[in-house]
XYZ file of C-alpha atoms in Angstrom:
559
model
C 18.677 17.236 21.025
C 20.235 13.767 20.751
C 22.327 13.223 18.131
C 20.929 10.178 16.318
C 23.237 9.935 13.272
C 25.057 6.671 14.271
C 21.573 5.034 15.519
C 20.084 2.072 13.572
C 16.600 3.088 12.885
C 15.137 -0.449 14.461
C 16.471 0.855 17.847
C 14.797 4.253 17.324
C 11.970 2.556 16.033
C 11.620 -0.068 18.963
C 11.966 3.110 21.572
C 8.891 4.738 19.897
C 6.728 1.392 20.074
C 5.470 -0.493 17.095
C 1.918 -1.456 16.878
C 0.321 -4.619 16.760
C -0.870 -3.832 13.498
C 2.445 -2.752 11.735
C 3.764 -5.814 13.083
C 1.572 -7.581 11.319
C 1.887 -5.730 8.118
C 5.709 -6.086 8.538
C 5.350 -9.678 8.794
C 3.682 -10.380 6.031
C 5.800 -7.656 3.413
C 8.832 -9.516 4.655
C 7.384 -13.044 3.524
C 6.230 -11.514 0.537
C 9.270 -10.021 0.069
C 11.464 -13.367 0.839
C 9.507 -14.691 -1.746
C 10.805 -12.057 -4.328
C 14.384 -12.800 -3.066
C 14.244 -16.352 -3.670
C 14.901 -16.513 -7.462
C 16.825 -13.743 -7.669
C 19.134 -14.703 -5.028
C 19.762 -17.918 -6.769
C 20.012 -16.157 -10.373
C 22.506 -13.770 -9.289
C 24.824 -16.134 -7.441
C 25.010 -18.559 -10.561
C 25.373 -15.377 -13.331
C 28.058 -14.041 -11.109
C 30.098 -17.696 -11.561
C 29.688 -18.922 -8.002
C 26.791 -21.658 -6.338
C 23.578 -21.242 -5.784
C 23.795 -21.293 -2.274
C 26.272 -18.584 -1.921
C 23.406 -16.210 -3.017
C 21.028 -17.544 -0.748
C 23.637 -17.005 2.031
C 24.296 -13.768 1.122
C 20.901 -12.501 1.248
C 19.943 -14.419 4.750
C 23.085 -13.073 6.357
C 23.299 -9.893 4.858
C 19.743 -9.355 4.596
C 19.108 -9.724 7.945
C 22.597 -7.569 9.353
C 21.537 -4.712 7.295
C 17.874 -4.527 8.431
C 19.316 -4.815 11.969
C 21.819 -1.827 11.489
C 20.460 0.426 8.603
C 19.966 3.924 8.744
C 16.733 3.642 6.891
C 13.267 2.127 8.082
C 12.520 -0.428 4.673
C 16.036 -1.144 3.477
C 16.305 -4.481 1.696
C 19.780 -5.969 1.036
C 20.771 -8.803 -0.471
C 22.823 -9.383 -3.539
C 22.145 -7.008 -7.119
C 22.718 -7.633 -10.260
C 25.615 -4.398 -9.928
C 27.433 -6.792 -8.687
C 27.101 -9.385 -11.018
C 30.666 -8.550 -13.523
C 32.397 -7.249 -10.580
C 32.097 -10.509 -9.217
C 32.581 -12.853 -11.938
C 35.639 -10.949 -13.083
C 37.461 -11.884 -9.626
C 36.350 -15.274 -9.181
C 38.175 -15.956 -12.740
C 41.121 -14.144 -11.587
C 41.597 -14.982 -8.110
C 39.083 -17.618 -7.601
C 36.494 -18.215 -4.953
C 39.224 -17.954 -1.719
C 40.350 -13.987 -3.363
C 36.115 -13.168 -3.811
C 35.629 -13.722 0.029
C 38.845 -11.653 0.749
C 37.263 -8.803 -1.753
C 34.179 -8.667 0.200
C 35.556 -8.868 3.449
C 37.832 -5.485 2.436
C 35.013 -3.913 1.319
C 32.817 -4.401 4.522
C 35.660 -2.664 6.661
C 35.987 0.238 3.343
C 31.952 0.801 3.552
C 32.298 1.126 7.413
C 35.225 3.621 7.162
C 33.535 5.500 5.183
C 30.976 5.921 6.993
C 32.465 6.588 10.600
C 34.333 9.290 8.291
C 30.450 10.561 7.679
C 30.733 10.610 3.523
C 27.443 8.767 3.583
C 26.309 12.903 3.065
C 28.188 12.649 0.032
C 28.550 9.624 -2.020
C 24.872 10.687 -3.032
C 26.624 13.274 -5.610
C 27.662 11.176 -8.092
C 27.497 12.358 -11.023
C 24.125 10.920 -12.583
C 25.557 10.502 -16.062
C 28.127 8.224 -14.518
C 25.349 6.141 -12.611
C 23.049 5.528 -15.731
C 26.508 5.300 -17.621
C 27.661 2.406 -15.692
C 24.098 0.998 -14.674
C 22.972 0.593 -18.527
C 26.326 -1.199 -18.972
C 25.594 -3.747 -16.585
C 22.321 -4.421 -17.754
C 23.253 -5.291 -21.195
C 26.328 -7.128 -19.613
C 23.885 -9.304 -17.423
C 21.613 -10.091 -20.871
C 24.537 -10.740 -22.933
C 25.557 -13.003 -19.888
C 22.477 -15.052 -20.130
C 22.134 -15.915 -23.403
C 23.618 -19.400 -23.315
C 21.049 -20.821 -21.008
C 18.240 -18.743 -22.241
C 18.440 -20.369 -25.869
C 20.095 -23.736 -24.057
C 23.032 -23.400 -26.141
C 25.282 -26.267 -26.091
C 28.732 -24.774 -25.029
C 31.623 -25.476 -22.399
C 32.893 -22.510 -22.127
C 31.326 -18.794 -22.642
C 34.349 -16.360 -23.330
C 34.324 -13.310 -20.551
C 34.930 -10.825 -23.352
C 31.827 -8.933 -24.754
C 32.522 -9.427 -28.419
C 34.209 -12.792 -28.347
C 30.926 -13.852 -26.100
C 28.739 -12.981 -28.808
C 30.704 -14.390 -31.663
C 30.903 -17.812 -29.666
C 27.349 -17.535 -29.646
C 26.799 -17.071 -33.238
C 29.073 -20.072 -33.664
C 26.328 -21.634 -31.668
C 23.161 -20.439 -32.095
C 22.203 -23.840 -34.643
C 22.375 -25.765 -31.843
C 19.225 -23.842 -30.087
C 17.210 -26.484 -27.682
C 13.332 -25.046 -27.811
C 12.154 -26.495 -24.968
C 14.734 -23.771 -22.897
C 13.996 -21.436 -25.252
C 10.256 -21.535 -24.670
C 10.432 -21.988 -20.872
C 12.761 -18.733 -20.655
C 10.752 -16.701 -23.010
C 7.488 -17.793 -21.237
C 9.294 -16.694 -18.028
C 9.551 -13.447 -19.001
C 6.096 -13.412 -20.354
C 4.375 -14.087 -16.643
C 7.562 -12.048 -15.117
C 6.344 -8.904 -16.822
C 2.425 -9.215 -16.566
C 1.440 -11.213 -13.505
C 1.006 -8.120 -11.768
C -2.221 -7.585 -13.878
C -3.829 -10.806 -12.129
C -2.209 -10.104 -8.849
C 0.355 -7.500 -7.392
C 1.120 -9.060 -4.698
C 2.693 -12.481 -5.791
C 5.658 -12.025 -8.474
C 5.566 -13.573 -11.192
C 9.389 -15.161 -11.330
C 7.889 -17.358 -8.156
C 4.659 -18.608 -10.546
C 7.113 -18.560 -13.395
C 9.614 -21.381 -11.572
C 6.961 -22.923 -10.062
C 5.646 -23.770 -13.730
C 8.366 -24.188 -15.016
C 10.278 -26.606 -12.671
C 7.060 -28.615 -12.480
C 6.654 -29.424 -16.252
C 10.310 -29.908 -16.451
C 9.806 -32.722 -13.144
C 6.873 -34.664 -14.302
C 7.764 -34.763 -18.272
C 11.275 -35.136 -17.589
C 12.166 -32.316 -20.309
C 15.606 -32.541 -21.927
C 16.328 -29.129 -20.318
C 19.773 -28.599 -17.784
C 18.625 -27.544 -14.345
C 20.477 -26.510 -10.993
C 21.113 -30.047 -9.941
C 22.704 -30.839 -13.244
C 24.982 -28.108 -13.274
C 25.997 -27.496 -9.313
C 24.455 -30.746 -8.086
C 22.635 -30.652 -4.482
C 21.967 -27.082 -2.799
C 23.155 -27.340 0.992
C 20.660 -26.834 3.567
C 22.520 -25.595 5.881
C 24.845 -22.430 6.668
C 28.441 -23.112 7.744
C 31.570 -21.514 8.295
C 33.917 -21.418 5.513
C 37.415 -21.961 5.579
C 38.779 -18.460 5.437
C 42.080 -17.979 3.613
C 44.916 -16.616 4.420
C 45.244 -12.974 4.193
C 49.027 -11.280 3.240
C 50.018 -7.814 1.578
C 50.527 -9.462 -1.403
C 47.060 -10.823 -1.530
C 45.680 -7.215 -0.225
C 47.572 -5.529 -2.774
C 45.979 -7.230 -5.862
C 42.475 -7.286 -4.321
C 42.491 -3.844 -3.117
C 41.257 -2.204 -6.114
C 38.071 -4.607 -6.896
C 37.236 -4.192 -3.208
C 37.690 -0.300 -3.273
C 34.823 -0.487 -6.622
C 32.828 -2.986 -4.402
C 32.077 -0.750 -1.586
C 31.779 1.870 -3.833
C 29.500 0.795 -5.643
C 27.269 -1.388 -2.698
C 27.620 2.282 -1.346
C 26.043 4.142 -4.017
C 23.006 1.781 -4.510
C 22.480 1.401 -0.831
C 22.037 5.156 -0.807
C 20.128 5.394 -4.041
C 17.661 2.806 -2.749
C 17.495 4.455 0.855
C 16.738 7.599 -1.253
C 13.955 6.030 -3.698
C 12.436 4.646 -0.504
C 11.955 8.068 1.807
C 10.642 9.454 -1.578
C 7.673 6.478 -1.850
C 7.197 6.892 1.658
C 7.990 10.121 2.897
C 10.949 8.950 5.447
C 14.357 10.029 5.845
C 17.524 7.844 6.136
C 21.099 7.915 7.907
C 22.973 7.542 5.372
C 26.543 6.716 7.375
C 24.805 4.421 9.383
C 23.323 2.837 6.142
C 26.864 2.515 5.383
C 28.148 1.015 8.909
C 24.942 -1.140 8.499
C 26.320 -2.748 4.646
C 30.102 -2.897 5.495
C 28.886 -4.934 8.593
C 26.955 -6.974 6.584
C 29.634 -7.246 3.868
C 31.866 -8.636 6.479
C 29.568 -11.450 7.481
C 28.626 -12.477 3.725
C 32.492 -12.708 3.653
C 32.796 -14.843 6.892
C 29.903 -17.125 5.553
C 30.820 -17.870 1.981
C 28.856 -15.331 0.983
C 29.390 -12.783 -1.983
C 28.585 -8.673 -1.549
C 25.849 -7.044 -0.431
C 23.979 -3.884 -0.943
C 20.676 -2.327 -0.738
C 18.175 -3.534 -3.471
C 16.161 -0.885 -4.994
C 13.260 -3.378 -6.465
C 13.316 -5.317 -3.396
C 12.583 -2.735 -0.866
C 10.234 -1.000 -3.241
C 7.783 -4.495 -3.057
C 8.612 -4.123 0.766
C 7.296 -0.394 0.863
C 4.075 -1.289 -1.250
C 3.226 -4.431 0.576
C 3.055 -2.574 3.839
C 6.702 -2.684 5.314
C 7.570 0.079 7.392
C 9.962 -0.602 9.871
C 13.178 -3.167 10.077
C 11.170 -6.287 11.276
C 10.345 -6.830 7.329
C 13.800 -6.928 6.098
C 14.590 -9.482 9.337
C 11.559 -11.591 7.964
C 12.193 -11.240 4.518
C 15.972 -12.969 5.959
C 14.049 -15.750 8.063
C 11.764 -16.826 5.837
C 14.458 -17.149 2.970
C 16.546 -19.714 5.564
C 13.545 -22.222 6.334
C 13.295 -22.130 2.530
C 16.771 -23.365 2.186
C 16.616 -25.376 5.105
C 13.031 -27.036 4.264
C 13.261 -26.749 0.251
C 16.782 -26.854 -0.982
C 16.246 -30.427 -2.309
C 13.080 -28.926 -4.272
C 15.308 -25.137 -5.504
C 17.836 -27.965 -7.325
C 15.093 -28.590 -10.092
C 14.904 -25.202 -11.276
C 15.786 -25.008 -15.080
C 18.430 -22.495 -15.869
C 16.237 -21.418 -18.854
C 14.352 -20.137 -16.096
C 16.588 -18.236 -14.270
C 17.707 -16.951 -17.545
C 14.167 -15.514 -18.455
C 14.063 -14.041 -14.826
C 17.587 -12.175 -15.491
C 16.649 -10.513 -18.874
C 13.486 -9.429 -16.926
C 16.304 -7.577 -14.125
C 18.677 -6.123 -16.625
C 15.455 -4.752 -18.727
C 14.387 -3.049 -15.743
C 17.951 -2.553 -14.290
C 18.805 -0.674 -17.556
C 16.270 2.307 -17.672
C 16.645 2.913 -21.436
C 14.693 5.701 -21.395
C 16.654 7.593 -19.432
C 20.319 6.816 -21.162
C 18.370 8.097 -24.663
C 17.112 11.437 -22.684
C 20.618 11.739 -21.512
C 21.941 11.409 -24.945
C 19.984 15.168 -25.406
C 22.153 16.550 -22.733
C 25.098 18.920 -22.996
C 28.335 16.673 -24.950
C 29.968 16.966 -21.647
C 27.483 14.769 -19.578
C 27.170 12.652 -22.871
C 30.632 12.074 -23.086
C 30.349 11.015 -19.033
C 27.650 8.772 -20.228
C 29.150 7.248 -23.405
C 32.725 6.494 -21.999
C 31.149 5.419 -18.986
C 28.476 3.054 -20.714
C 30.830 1.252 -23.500
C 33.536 0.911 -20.711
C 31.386 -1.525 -18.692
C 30.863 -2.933 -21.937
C 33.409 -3.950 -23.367
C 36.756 -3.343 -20.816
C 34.911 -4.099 -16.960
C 33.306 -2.039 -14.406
C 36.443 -1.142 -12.224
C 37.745 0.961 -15.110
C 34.473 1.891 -16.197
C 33.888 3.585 -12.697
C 37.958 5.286 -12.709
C 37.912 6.682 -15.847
C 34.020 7.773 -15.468
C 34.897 9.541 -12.284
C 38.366 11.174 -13.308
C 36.501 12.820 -16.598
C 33.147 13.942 -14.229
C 36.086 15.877 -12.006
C 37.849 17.721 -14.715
C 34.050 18.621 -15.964
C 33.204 19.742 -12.716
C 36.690 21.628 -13.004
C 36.270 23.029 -15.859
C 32.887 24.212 -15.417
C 33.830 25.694 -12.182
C 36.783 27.447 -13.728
C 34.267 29.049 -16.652
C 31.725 30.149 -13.369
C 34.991 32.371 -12.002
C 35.378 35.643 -13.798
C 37.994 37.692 -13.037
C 37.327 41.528 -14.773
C 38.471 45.009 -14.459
C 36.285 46.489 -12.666
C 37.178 49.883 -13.165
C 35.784 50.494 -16.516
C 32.183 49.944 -15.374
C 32.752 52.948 -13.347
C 34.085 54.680 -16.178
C 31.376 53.913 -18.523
C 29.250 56.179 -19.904
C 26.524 53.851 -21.605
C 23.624 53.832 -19.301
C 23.234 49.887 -19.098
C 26.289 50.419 -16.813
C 25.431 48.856 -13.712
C 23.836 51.595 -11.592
C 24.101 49.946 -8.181
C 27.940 49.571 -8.592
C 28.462 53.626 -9.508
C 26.533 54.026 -6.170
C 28.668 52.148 -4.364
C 31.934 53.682 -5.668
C 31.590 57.356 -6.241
C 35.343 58.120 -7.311
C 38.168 55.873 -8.168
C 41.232 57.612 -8.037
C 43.823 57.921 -10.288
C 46.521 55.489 -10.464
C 44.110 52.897 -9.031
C 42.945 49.744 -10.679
C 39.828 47.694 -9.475
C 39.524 43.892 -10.372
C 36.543 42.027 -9.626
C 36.439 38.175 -8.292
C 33.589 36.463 -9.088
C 33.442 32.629 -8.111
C 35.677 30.082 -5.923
C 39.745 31.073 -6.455
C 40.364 27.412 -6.495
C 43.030 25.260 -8.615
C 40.962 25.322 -11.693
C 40.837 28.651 -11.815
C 43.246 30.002 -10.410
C 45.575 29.843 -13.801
C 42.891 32.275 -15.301
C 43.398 34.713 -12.324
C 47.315 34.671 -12.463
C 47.290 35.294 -16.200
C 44.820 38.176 -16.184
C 46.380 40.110 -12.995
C 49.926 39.287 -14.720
C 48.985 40.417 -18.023
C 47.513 44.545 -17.043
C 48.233 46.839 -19.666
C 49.447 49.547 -17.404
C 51.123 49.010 -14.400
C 49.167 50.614 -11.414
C 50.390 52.179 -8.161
C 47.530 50.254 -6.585
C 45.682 47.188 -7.491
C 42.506 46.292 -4.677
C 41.051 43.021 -5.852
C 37.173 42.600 -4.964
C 36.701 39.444 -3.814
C 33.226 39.842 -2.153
C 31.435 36.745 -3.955
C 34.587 34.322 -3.770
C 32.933 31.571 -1.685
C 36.629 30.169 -1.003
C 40.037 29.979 -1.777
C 41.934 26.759 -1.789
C 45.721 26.368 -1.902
C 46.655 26.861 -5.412
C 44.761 29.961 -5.233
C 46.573 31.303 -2.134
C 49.897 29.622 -3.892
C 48.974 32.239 -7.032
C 47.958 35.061 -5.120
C 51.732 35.102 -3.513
C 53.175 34.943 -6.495
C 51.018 37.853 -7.682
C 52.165 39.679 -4.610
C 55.488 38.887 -5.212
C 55.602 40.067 -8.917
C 53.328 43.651 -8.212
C 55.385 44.841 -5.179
C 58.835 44.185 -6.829
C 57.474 46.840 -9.856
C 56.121 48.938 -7.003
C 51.945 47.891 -6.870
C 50.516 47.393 -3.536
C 47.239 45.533 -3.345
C 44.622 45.368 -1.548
C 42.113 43.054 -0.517
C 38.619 44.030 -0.383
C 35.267 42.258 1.169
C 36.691 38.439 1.767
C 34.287 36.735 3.465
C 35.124 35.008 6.910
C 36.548 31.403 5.526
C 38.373 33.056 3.118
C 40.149 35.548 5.548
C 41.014 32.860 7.442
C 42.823 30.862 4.611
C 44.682 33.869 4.054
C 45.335 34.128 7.919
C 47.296 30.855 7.391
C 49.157 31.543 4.584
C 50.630 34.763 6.077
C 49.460 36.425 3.353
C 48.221 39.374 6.069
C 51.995 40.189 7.239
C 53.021 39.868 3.483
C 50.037 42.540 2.190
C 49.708 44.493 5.409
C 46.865 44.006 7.728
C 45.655 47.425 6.501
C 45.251 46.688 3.467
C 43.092 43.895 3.731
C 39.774 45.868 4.220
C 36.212 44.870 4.773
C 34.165 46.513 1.815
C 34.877 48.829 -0.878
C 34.369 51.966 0.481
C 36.938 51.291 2.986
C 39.547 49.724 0.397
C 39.217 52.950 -1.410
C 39.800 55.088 1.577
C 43.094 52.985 2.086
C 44.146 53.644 -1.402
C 43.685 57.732 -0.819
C 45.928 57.272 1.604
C 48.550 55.267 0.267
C 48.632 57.144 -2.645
C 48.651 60.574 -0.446
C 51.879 59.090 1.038
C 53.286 58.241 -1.940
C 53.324 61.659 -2.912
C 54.845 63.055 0.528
C-alpha cells in the first residue's frame, strides 16, 4: 500500500474525483466561510497591534497555502485569536521588521517538525495546559478590548494586565455611549443571529449595521480610517529585513512558542473536524502545510497562521468537504479587499470590539476550566500556573513553565506506577489471599535466594526508588534474580543504576539474575554490556528457568 503520509489531501482528493455537486457545495461553504473571516481577520490584526490589512493578508495567503497542502480535507487557516499576545508582545519589543522574522522562523520550525513526523505527537499535550493557557488568552483578548468597546479616551493602553485595568478605571468617566451601545449591540446579534438564520453570521449583519448608522449620521464614534487611515487593496511584497544571529538569537524563543502553538491548534482543529465529520487527518503534513504557509504570511507582511477551529467548523456545517472551500474561502476574501477596502475603512472599532468579546467568550470554554478545577491538585496546579501565567507574565512563559511542571507530573506519576517488591514473601505466605497463580508458577525458592519483582518502566524517575530498595536488603543473599517481566522499558539511568547495583552485589559476593525481559529491553541491556558483566546465563527467559540457574549456581557454590 502507498504510503500517503506526506500527501496533501487535495491531491488525494483530486485522484479520487470530486463531483459536480460537492463542488458546488464547496463553493458556496468557502464564500460563506470568507464571509466569517472577514471581521475577524481585521479584528485580530488590529488587537494584535499591527494594520488591518496585515490580517487580511494573512488569511488570503495563508488561507489558501494551507488548504492547498493540509493533511486534512476542511482545514481553515487564517489568523486566531492564540495568537493575539504572542504577537503584540513582539511587535512592542522588536517592532513590525522582528514580527515578520518570528513568523518566518516558525514556518521552517512547523515544517521540521513535521518532516521529523511529531505531528503523531504534539496531540498529547497535556489538556490542563491547553485550557490553562487557552482561558488565559481569552480573558487577555477581553481585557484587550475594553478601550474601544466603552470608546475610552486614552493614548496609550499599558501592556501589563493590572496596570491595563487600573488605566482603565482612571478612565472609565470618560465612557462615549454611542461605542458603547454599538459594541454591546454587536454582541447582541453576534450571539443570536443564528436563531433567524445559521447560515449568515451575525458579526457580518452586526458591521453592516453598524458601519452604516455610523456613515449616514456621522456618529462621533473612531473607526478604521481614523485610526490606520486607508486599507490597501492590493498585496505586495514587503521589504524583508535583514536577518543575523543576533537577530535569530532574540527571536528564537517567540518563534519556537509560535509554531508551537499554530501547531497545537492546527491539530486540535484537524481533530474537532474528523470528529464532526467522520474523516481522518495527516497530521505532519498538516504541519508541512502551516509552516509553508507561515513562511508566505512572513514573505507578504503577513502575521502567523494556524488552523481555526470555529472557522472550519462553519466550513464543515455549510457543506465543505474537500480543500476547494478553504481555496474559496481565500479568493473570495481578496476581491473583498481588492473591490471593498475603501468600504472595510468605515468599520467602528466599537464594533470590532463587540465581535472580540464574542471570540474570547467562546475561545475561553469556562465550563471546562471550572470542571477542571474538580480534578486531582496536580492537573489543577497545571491549570492554575498555567492560566494566571498568561495572565499576568505572557504566553511564552506561560507555555515553559506549564510544560516543565506537566513533565515532572508525568514523572512522578510514572515513578509511583513502578513498584519494586520482594517477591519472595508472597511465596512464603501463608494467608490464603496470597496470590495463587504466582505459588503455581514457583513451586520452591531455594534457600539463600531472594526474588524482587519489577513492575513498571525502569526509567530515570524511577530508577532512584529501584537503587535504594535493592541497596537497602536486610540480608545479603547469595543470589538476587530480579523479575522484570512487566518492565515495558528501560532507559539509560535505569541501565546506569542497574550497573551500579551489579557493581555493589558482586563485590559482597551476590550474583543476579535477570528474569523474563522482554525483547526491547534485552536489547538495551545488549548495549550496555550489561550481558558480559552478568553472564549471558544468567539472563534467563522466565522464572522457571531463572530458578533452575540459581540451583545451579548455588550447587557450585557449595562444590
Amino acid at each position: 500500500m502507498k504510503n500517503t503520509e506526506f500527501t496533501p489531501k487535495l491531491i488525494t482528493l483530486l485522484k479520487e474525483g470530486i463531483t459536480r455537486k460537492q463542488l458546488s457545495k464547496d463553493v458556496l461553504a468557502g464564500v460563506i466561510v470568507g464571509i466569517v473571516a472577514l471581521p475577524l481577520a481585521i479584528a485580530f490584526a488590529i488587537a494584535s497591534g499591527v494594520s488591518p490589512e496585515k490580517g487580511l493578508i494573512t488569511a488570503v495567503i495563508a488561507g489558501i497555502t494551507i488548504s492547498v497542502l493540509s493533511g486534512s480535507r476542511v482545514q481553515i487557516g487564517g489568523p486566531t485569536g492564540a495568537f493575539i499576545i504572542i504577537i503584540y508582545g513582539i511587535v512592542q519589543e522588536h517592532g513590525i521588521g522582528g514580527l515578520t522574522i518570528a513568523t518566518f522562523m516558525a514556518g521552517f520550525i512547523i515544517i521540521a517538525m513535521g518532516l521529523a513526523r511529531l505531528g503523531n505527537y504534539l496531540k498529547f499535550i497535556p489538556y490542563p495546559l491547553i485550557v490553562g493557557f487557552t482561558s488565559g488568552i481569552a480573558l487577555v483578548i477581553f481585557s484587550s478590548q475594553v478601550k474601544d468597546f466603552f470608546g475610552l479616551q486614552m493614548n496609550d493602553v499599558p501592556v501589563d494586565f493590572v496596570d491595563k485595568w487600573i488605566a482603565y478605571g482612571s478612565h472609565f468617566q470618560q465612557i462615549n455611549w454611542i461605542s458603547l451601545v454599538i459594541a454591546g449591540g454587536t454582541v447582541l446579534i453576534a450571539l443570536n443571529f443564528n436563531r433567524i438564520s445559521s447560515k449568515i453570521p451575525g458579526s457580518i449583519i452586526a458591521i453592516l449595521l453598524s458601519t452604516l448608522v455610523v456613515y449616514f449620521f456621522e456618529l462621533p464614534v473612531e473607526t478604521i480610517e481614523s485610526k490606520f487611515g486607508e486599507i490597501p487593496n492590493h498585496i505586495s511584497f514587503p521589504d524583508f529585513p535583514e536577518i543575523n544571529f543576533a537577530i535569530i538569537k532574540k527571536l528564537i524563543q517567540p518563534a519556537i512558542v509560535i509554531a508551537l502553538l499554530g501547531s497545537i491548534e492546527s491539530l486540535l482543529s484537524a481533530v474537532v473536524a474528523d470528529g464532526m465529520m467522520g474523516g481522518r487527518h495527516r497530521s505532519n503534513m498538516e504541519l508541512i502545510a502551516q509552516g509553508t504557509a507561515n513562511i508566505f504570511s512572513g514573505l507578504f507582511g503577513g502575521i502567523p497562521a494556524t488552523g481555526a477551529i470555529a472557522r472550519t467548523a462553519t466550513n464543515i456545517k455549510n457543506g465543505g468537504r474537500t480543500p476547494i472551500a478553504g481555496i474559496v474561502h481565500g479568493v473570495v476574501l481578496l476581491l473583498i479587499m481588492l473591490l471593498f477596502a475603501p468600504v472595510a475603512k468605515l468599520i467602528p472599532l466599537s464594533c470590532l470590539a463587540g465581535i472580540l468579546v464574542v471570540v474570547a467568550w467562546h475561545m475561553g470554554e469556562w465550563h471546562h476550566f471550572f470542571a477542571l478545577l474538580k480534578s486531582n491538585w496536580m492537573d489543577i496546579i497545571v491549570l492554575l500556573t498555567t492560566f494566571f501565567l498568561t495572565v499576568f507574565f505572557d504566553l511564552i512563559l506561560a507555555i515553559e513553565i506549564g510544560m516543565i511542571l506537566s513533565s515532572f507530573i508525568f514523572m512522578k506519576r510514572m515513578s509511583e506506577a513502578t513498584s519494586i517488591q520482594n517477591a519472595s514473601n508472597l511465596f512464603k505466605s501463608d494467608d490464603e489471599s496470597s496470590e495463587m497463580l504466582f505459588e503455581q508458577e514457583i513451586p520452591e525458592i531455594p534457600k539463600g535466594v531472594l526474588l524482587y519483582e519489577i513492575n513498571g518502566p525502569l526509567f530515570f524517575g524511577a530508577s532512584q526508588k529501584f537503587q535504594e530498595v535493592i541497596t537497602d536488603l536486610k540480608q545479603q543473599p547469595k543470589i538476587l534474580i530480579l523479575r522484570m517481566r512487566n518492565v515495558p522499558f528501560i532507559d539509560a539511568t535505569g541501565i546506569n543504576r542497574l550497573k551500579e547495583i551489579c557493581q555493589q552485589l558482586n563485590s559482597k559476593g551476590t550474583t543476579i539474575i535477570i528474569s523474563g525481559a522482554n525483547h526491547d529491553v534485552k536489547i538495551e541491556l545488549l548495549k550496555a554490556d550489561l550481558y558480559n558483566k552478568l553472564g549471558k546465563h544468567n539472563i534467563q527467559d522466565n522464572i522457571g528457568k531463572a530458578i533452575e540457574r540459581a540451583k545451579d549456581i548455588l550447587k557450585n557454590k557449595e562444590k
